PDB file of C-alpha atoms in Angstrom:
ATOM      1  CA  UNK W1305      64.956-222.643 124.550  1.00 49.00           C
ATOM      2  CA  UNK W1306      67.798-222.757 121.953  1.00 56.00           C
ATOM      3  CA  UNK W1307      70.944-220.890 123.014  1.00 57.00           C
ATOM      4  CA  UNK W1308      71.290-216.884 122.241  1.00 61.00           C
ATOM      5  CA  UNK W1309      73.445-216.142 119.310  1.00 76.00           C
ATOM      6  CA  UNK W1310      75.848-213.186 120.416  1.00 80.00           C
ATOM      7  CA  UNK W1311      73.961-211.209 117.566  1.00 86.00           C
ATOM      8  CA  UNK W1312      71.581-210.885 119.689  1.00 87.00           C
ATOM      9  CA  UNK W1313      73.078-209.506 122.491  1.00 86.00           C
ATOM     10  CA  UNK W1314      75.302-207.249 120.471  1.00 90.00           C
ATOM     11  CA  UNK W1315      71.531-205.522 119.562  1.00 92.00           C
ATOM     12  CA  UNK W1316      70.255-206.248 123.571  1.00 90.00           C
ATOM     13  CA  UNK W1317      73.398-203.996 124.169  1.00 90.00           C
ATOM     14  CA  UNK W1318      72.910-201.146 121.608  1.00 94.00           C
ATOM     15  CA  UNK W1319      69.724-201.155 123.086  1.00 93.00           C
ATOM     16  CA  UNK W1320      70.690-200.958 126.209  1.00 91.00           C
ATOM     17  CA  UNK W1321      72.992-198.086 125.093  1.00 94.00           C
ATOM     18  CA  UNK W1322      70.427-195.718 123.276  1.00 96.00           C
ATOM     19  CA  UNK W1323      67.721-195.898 126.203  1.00 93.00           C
ATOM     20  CA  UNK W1324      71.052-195.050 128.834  1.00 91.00           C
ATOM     21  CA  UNK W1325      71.369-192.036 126.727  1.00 95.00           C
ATOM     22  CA  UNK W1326      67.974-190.916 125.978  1.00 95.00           C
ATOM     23  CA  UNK W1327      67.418-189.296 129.140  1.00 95.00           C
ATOM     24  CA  UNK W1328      69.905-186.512 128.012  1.00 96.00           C
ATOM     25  CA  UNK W1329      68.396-186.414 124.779  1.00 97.00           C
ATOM     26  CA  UNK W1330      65.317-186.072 125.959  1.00 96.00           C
ATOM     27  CA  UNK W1331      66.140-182.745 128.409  1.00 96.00           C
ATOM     28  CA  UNK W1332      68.117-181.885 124.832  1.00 96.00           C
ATOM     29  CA  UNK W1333      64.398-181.719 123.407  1.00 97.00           C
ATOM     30  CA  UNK W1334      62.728-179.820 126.103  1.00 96.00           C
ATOM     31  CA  UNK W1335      64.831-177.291 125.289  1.00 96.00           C
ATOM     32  CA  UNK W1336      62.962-176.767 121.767  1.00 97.00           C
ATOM     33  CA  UNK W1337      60.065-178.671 122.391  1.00 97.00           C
ATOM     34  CA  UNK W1338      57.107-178.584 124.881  1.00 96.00           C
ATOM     35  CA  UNK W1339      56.817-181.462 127.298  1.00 95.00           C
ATOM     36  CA  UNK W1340      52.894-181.608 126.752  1.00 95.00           C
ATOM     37  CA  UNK W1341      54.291-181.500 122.944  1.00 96.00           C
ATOM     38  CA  UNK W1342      57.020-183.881 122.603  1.00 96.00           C
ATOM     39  CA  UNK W1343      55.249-187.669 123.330  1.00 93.00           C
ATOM     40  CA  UNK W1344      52.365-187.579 120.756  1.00 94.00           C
ATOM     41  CA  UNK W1345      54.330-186.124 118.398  1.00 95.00           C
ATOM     42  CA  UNK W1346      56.635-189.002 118.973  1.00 93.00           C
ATOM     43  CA  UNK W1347      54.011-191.413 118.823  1.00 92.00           C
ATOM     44  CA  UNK W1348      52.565-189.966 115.526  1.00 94.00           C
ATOM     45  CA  UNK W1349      55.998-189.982 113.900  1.00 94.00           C
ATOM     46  CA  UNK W1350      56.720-193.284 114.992  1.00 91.00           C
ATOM     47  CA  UNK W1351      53.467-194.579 113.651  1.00 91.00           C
ATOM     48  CA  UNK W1352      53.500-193.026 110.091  1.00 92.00           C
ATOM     49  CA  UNK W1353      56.950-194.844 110.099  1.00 89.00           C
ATOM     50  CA  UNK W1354      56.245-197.796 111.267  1.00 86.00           C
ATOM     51  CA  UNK W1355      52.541-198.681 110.004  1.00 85.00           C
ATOM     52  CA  UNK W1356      54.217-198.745 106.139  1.00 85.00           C
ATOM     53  CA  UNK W1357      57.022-200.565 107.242  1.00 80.00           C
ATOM     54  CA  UNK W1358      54.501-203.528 108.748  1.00 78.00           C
ATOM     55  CA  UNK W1359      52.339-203.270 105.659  1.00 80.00           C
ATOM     56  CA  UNK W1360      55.429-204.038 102.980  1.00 81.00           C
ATOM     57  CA  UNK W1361      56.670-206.630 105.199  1.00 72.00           C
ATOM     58  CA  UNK W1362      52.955-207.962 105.439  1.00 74.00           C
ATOM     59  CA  UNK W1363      52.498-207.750 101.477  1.00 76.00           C
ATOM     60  CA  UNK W1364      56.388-209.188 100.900  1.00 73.00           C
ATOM     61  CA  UNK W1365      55.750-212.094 103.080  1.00 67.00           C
ATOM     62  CA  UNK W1366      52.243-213.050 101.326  1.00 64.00           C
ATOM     63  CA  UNK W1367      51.371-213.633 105.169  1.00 64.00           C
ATOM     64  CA  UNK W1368      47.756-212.627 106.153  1.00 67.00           C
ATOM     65  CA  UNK W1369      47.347-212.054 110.382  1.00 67.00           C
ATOM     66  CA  UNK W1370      44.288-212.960 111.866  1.00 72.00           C
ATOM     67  CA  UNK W1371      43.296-211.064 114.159  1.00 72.00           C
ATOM     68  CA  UNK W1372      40.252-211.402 116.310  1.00 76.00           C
ATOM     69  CA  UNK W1373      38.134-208.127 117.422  1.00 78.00           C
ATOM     70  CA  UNK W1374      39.115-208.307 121.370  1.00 79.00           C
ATOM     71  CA  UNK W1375      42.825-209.013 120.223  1.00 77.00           C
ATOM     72  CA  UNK W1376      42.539-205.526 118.252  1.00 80.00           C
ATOM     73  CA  UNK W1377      40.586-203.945 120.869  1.00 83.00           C
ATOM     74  CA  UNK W1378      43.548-205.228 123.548  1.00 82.00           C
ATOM     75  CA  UNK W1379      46.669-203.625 121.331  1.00 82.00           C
ATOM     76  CA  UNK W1380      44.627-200.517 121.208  1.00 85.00           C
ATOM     77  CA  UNK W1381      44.454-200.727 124.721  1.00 86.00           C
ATOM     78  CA  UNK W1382      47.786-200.912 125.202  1.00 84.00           C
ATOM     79  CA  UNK W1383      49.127-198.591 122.606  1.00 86.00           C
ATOM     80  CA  UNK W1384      47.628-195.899 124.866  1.00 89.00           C
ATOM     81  CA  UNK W1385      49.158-197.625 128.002  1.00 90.00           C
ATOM     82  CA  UNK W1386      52.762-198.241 126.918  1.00 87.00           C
ATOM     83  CA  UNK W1387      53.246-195.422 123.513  1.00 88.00           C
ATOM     84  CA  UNK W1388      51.181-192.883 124.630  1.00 90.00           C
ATOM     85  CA  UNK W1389      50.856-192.119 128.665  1.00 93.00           C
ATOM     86  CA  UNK W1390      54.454-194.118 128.928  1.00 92.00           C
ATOM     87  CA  UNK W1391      55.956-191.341 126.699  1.00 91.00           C
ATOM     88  CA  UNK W1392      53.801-188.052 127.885  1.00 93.00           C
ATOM     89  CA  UNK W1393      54.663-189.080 131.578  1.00 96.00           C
ATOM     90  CA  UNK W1394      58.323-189.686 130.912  1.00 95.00           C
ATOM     91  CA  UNK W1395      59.144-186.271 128.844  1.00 95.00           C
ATOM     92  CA  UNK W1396      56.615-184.464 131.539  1.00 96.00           C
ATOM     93  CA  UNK W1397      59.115-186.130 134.538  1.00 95.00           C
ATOM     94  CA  UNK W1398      62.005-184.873 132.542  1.00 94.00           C
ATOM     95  CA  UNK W1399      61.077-181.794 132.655  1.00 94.00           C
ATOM     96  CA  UNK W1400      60.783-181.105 136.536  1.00 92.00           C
ATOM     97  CA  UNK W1401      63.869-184.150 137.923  1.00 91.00           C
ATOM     98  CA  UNK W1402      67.251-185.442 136.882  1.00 90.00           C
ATOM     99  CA  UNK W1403      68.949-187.398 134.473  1.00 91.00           C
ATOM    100  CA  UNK W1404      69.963-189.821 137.796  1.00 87.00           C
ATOM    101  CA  UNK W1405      66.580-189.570 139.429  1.00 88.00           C
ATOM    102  CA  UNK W1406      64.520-190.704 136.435  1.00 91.00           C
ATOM    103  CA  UNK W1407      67.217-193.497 135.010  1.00 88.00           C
ATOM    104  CA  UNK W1408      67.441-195.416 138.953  1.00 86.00           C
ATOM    105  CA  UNK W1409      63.637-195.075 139.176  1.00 89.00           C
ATOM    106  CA  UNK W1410      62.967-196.389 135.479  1.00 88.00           C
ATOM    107  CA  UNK W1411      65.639-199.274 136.873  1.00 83.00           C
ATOM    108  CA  UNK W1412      62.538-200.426 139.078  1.00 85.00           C
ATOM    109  CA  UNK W1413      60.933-201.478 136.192  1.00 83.00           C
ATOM    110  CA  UNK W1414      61.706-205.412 136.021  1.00 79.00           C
ATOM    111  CA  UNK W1415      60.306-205.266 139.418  1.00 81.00           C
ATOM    112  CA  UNK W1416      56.946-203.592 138.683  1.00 85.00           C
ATOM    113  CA  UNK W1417      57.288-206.383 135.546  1.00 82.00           C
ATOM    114  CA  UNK W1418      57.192-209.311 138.126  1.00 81.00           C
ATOM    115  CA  UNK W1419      54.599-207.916 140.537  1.00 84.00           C
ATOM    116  CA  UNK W1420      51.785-207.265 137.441  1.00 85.00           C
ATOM    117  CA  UNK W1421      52.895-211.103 136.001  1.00 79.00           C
ATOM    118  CA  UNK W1422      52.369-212.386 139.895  1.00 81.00           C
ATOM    119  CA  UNK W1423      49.411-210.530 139.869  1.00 83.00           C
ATOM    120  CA  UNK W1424      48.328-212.292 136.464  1.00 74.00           C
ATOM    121  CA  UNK W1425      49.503-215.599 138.172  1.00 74.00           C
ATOM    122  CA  UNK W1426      52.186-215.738 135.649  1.00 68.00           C
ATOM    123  CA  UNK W1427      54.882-215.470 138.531  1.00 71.00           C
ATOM    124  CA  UNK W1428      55.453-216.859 142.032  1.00 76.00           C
ATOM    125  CA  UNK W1429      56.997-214.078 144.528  1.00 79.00           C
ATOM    126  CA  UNK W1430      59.186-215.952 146.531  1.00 80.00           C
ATOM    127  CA  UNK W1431      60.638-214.854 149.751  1.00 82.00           C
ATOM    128  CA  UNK W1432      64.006-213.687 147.858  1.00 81.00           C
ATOM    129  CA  UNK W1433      62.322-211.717 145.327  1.00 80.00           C
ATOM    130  CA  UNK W1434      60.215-210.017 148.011  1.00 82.00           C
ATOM    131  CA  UNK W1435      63.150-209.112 149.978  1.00 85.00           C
ATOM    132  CA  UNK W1436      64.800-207.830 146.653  1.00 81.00           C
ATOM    133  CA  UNK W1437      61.863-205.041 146.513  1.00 79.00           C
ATOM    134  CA  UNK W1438      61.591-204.143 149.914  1.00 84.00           C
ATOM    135  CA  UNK W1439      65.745-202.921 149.302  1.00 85.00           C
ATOM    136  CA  UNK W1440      64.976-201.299 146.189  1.00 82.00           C
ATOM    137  CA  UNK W1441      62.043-199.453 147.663  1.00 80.00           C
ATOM    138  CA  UNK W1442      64.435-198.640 150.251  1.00 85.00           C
ATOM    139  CA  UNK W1443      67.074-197.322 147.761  1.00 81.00           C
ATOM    140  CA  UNK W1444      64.134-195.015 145.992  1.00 80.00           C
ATOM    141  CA  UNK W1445      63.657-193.685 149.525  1.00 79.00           C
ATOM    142  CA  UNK W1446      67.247-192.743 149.921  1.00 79.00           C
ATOM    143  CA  UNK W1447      66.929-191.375 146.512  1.00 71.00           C
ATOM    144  CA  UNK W1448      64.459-188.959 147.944  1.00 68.00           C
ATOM    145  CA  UNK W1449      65.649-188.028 151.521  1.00 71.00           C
ATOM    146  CA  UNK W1450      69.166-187.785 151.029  1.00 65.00           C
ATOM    147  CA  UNK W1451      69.353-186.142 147.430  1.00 64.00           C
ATOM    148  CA  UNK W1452      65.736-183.765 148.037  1.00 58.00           C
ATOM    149  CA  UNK W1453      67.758-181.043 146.459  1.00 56.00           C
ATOM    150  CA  UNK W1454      69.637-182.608 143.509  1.00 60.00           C
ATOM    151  CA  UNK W1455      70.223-180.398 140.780  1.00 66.00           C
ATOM    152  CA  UNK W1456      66.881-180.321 138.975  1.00 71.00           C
ATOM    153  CA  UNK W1457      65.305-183.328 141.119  1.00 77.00           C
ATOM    154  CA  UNK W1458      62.061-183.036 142.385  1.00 86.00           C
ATOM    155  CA  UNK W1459      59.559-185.643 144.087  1.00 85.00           C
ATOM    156  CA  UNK W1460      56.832-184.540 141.037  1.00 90.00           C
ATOM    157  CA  UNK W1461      59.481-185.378 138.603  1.00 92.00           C
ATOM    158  CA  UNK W1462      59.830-188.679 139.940  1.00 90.00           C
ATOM    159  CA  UNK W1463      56.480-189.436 140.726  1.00 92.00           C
ATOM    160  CA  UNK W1464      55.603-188.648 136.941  1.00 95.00           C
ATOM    161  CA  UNK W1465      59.061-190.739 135.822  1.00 94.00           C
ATOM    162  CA  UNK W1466      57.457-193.724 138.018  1.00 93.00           C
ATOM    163  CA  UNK W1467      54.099-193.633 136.213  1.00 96.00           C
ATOM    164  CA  UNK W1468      56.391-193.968 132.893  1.00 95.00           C
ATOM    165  CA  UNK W1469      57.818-197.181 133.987  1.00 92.00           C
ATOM    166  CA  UNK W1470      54.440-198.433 135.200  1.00 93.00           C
ATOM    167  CA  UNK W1471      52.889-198.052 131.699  1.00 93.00           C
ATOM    168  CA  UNK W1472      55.843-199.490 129.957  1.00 87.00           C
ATOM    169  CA  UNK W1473      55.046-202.793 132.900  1.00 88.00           C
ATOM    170  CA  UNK W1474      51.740-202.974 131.638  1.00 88.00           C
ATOM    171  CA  UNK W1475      52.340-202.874 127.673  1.00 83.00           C
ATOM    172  CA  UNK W1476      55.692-205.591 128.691  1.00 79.00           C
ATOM    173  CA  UNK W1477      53.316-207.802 130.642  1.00 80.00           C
ATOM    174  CA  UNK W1478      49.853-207.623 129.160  1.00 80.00           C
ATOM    175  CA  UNK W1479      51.767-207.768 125.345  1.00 73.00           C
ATOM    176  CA  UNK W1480      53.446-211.061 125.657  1.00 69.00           C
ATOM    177  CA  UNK W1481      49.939-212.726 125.411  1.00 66.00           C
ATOM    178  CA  UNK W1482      49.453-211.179 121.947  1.00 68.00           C
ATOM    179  CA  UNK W1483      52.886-211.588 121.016  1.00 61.00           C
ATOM    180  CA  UNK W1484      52.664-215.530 121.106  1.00 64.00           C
ATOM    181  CA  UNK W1485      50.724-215.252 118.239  1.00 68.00           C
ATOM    182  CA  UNK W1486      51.495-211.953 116.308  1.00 68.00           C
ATOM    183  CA  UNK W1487      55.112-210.759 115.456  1.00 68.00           C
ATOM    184  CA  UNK W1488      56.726-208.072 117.420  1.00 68.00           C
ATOM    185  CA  UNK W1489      56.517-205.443 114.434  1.00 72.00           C
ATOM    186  CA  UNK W1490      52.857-206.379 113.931  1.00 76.00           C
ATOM    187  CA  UNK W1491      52.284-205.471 117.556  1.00 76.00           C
ATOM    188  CA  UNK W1492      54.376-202.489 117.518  1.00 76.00           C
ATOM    189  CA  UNK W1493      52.475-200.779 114.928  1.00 82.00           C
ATOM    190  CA  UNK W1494      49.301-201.518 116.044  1.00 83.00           C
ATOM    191  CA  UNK W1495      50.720-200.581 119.151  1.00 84.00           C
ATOM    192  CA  UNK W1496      52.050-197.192 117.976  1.00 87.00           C
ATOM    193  CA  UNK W1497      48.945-196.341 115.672  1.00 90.00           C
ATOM    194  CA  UNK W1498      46.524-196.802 118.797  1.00 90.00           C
ATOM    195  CA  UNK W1499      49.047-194.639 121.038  1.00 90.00           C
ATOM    196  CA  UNK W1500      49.406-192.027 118.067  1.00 93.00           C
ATOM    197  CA  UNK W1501      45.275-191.982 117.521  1.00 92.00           C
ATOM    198  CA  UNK W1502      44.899-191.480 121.433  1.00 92.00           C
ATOM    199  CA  UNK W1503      47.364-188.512 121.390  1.00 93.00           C
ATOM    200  CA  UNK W1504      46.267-187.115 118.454  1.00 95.00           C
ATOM    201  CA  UNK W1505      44.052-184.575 120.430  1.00 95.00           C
ATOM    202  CA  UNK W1506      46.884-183.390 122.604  1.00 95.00           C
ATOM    203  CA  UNK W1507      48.978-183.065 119.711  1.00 96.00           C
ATOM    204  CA  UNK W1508      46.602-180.616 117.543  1.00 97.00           C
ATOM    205  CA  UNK W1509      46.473-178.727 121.306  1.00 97.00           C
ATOM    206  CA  UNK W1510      49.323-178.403 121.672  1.00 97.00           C
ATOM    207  CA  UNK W1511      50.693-177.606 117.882  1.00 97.00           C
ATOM    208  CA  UNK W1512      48.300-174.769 117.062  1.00 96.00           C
ATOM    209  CA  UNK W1513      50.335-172.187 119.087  1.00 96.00           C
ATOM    210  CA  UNK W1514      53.829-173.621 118.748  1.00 97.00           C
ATOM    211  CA  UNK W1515      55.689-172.184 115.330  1.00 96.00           C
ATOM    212  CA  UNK W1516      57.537-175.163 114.186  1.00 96.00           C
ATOM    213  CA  UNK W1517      59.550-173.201 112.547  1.00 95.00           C
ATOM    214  CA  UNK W1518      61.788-171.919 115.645  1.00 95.00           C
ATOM    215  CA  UNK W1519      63.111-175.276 116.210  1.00 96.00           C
ATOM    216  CA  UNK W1520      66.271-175.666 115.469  1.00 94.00           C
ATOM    217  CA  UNK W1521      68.725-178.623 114.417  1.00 96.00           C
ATOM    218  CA  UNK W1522      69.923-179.824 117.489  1.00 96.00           C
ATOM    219  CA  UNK W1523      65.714-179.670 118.631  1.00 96.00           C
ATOM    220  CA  UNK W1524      64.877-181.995 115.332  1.00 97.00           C
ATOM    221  CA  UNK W1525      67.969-184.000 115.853  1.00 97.00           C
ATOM    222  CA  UNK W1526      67.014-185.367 119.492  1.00 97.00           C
ATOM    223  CA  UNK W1527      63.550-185.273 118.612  1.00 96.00           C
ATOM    224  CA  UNK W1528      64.614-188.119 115.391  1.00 96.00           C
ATOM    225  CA  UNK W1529      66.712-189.304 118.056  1.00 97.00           C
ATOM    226  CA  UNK W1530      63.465-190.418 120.452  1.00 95.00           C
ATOM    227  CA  UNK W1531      61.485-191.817 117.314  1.00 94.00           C
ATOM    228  CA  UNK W1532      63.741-193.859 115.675  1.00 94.00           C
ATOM    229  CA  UNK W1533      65.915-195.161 117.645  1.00 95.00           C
ATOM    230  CA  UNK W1534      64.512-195.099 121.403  1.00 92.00           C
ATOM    231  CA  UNK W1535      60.945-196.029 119.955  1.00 87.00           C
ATOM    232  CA  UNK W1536      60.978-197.984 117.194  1.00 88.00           C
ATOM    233  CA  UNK W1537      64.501-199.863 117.075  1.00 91.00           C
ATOM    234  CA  UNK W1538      64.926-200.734 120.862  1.00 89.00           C
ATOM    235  CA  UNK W1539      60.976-201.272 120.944  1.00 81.00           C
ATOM    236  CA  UNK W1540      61.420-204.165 118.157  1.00 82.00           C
ATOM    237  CA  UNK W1541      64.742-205.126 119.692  1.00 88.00           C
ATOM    238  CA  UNK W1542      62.948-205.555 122.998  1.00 82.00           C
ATOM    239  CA  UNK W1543      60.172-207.441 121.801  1.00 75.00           C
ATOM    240  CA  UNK W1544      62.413-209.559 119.767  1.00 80.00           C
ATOM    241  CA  UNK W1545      64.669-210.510 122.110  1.00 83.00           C
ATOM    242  CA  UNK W1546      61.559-211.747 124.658  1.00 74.00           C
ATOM    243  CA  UNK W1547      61.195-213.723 121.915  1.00 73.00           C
ATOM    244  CA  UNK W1548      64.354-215.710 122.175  1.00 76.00           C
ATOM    245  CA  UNK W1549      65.530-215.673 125.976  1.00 75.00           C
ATOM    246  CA  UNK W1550      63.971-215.392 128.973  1.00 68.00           C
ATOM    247  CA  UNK W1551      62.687-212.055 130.477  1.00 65.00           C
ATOM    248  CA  UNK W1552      65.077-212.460 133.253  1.00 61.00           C
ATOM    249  CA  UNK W1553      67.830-212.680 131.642  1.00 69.00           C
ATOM    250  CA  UNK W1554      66.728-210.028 129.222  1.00 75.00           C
ATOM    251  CA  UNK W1555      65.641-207.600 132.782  1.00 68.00           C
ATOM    252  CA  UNK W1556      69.610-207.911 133.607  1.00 67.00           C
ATOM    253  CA  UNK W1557      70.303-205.363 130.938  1.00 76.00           C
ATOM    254  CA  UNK W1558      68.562-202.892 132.454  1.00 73.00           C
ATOM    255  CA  UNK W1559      71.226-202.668 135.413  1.00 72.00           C
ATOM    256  CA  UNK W1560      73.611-200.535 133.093  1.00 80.00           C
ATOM    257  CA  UNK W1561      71.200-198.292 131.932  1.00 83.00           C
ATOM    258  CA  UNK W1562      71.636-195.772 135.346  1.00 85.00           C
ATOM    259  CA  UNK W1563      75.315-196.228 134.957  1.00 84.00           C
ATOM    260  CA  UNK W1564      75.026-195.192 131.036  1.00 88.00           C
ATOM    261  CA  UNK W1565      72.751-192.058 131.831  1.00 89.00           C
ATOM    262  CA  UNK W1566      74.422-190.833 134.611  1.00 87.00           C
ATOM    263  CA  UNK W1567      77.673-190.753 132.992  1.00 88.00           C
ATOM    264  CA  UNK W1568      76.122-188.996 129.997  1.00 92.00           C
ATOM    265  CA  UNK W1569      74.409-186.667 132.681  1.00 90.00           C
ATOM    266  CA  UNK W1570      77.450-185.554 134.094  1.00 89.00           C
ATOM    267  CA  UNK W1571      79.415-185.163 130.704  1.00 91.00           C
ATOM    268  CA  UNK W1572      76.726-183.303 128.922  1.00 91.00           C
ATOM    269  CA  UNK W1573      74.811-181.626 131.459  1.00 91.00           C
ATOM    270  CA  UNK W1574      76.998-181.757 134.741  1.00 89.00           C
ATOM    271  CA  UNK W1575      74.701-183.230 136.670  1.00 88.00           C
ATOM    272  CA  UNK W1576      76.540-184.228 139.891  1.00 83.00           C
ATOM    273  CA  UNK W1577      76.849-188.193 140.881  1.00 80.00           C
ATOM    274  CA  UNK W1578      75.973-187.256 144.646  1.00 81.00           C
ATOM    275  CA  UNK W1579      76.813-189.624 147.553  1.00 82.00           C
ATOM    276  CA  UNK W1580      72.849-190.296 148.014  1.00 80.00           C
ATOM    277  CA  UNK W1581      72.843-191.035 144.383  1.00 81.00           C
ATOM    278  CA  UNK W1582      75.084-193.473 144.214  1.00 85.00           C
ATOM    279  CA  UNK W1583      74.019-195.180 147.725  1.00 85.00           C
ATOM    280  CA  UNK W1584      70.498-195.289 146.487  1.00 81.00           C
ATOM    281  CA  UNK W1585      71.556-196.383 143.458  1.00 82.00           C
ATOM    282  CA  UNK W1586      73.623-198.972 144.416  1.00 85.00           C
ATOM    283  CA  UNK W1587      70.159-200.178 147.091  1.00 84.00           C
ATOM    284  CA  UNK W1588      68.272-200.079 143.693  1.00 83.00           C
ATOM    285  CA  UNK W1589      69.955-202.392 141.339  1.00 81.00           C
ATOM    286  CA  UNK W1590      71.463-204.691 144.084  1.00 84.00           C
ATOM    287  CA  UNK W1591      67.262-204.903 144.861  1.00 80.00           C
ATOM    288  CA  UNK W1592      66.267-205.525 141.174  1.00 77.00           C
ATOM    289  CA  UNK W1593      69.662-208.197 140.890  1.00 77.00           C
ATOM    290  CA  UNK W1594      68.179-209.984 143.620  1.00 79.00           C
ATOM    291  CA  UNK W1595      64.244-210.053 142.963  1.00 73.00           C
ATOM    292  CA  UNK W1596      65.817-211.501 139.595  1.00 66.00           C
ATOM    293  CA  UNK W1597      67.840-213.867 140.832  1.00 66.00           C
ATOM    294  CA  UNK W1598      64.796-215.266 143.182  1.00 59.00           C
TER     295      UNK W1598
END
């Protein structure tokens, strides 16, 4: 693999940056938004912005994609997976735990990442990486025992945070195989059209007795916020970027991203950094560091 141009990681970082903040963004948009409301709404946004965006690229390039029927049927699949149920259980955890909470347990995700690829005989778990999870499992349980009554924490919260993460494994995992052969804005607006059809019925739900017109700026901001930049740009940078380095080394990343959000936590919502935070915490990442240096 050729060496990473610092380009590259100079986007891997702003990445990086806008997901560590988007947990406050997100409880930004609860404010104005329903949770039930808020990730197929995303998804539909990010589709009608992203589908003409693929389709001027296509027509610029002169480049026709083949694609075969299961390959289509597959992205569908996991445009539901990783746009749809990914977003409606993250804004749905949001709502009921804390900026800390959800950002450590989101941090698990390179692990759930290696278990699906073992599973798909992709990856060996060695004796390193298995003793990696077993201490970030352990941190999560911290998490839970020692900081039960964080501000705005609660074990639903998490639970729904954790099913997030475990859809955004899947579409990371099960996506690479299409990738090989399809670009990663190709697959990201397939990706988002399928997630944006299969919401489509909870967003007509849920937007018949909601009056638009209440929202205000900072509601519209955030919401702009989630779609352009935590969707679609750090989706294509992520996808890029597995393009041209290893996931490992890509996974690493993801350490700052509980440091980012729970320093925006405490400046914009004063959510405390508790002692079982930060032990957890600390039991979490030095876990995922491990299982990825295994």
């Amino acid at each position: 693999m050729k060496p990473v141009p610092r380009a590259l990681y100079a986007l891997i970082f702003l990445m990086t940056l806008i997901w560590g903040a988007n947990y406050v963004v997100a409880k930004a948009a609860l404010r104005h938004f329903p949770a039930l409301l808020i990730g197929p709404l995303r998804a539909a946004l990010a589709a009608a912005l992203l589908a003409p965006a693929y389709l001027i690229v296509r027509s610029r390039s002169g480049r026709r994609d083949c694609w075969t029927a299961r390959e289509l049927a597959f992205v569908g699949v996991l445009g539901v997976f990783g746009i749809t149920l990914n977003q409606v259980f993250f804004i749905l955890g949001m709502a009921r735990t804390s900026v800390a909470h959800a950002a450590l347990i989101i941090a698990t995700t390179p692990l759930q990442v290696m278990a699906l690829a073992a599973m798909r005989g992709q990856e060996r778990i060695t004796l390193r990486k298995a003793a990696g999870m077993l201490t970030a499992v352990a941190g999560v349980g911290v998490l839970h025992i020692g900081d039960a009554g964080g501000r705005g924490a609660s074990l639903a919260g998490d639970v729904l945070v954790f099913l997030a993460a475990f859809c955004f494994s899947l579409y990371t995992v099960f996506s690479k195989e299409v990738t090989r052969r399809h670009d990663s804005l190709t697959v990201n607006a397939l990706g988002y059209v399928a997630g944006a059809l299969a919401g489509a019925p909870l967003l007509v739900h849920e937007s018949l007795p909601f009056d638009y017109a209440r929202v205000g700026a900072g509601g519209w901001l955030a919401l702009a916020y989630m779609t352009l930049l935590a969707s679609i740009l750090c989706y294509l940078i992520f996808y890029y970027a597995l393009d041209h380095m290893p996931a490992s080394r890509l996974a690493a990343f993801s350490y700052l991203q509980p440091v980012i959000a729970a320093a925006t936590g405490f400046v914009f919502l004063h959510e405390p950094v508790t002692l079982p935070v930060a032990a957890g915490g600390a039991l979490v990442l030095g876990g995922v560091w491990v299982t990825g240096r295994g």
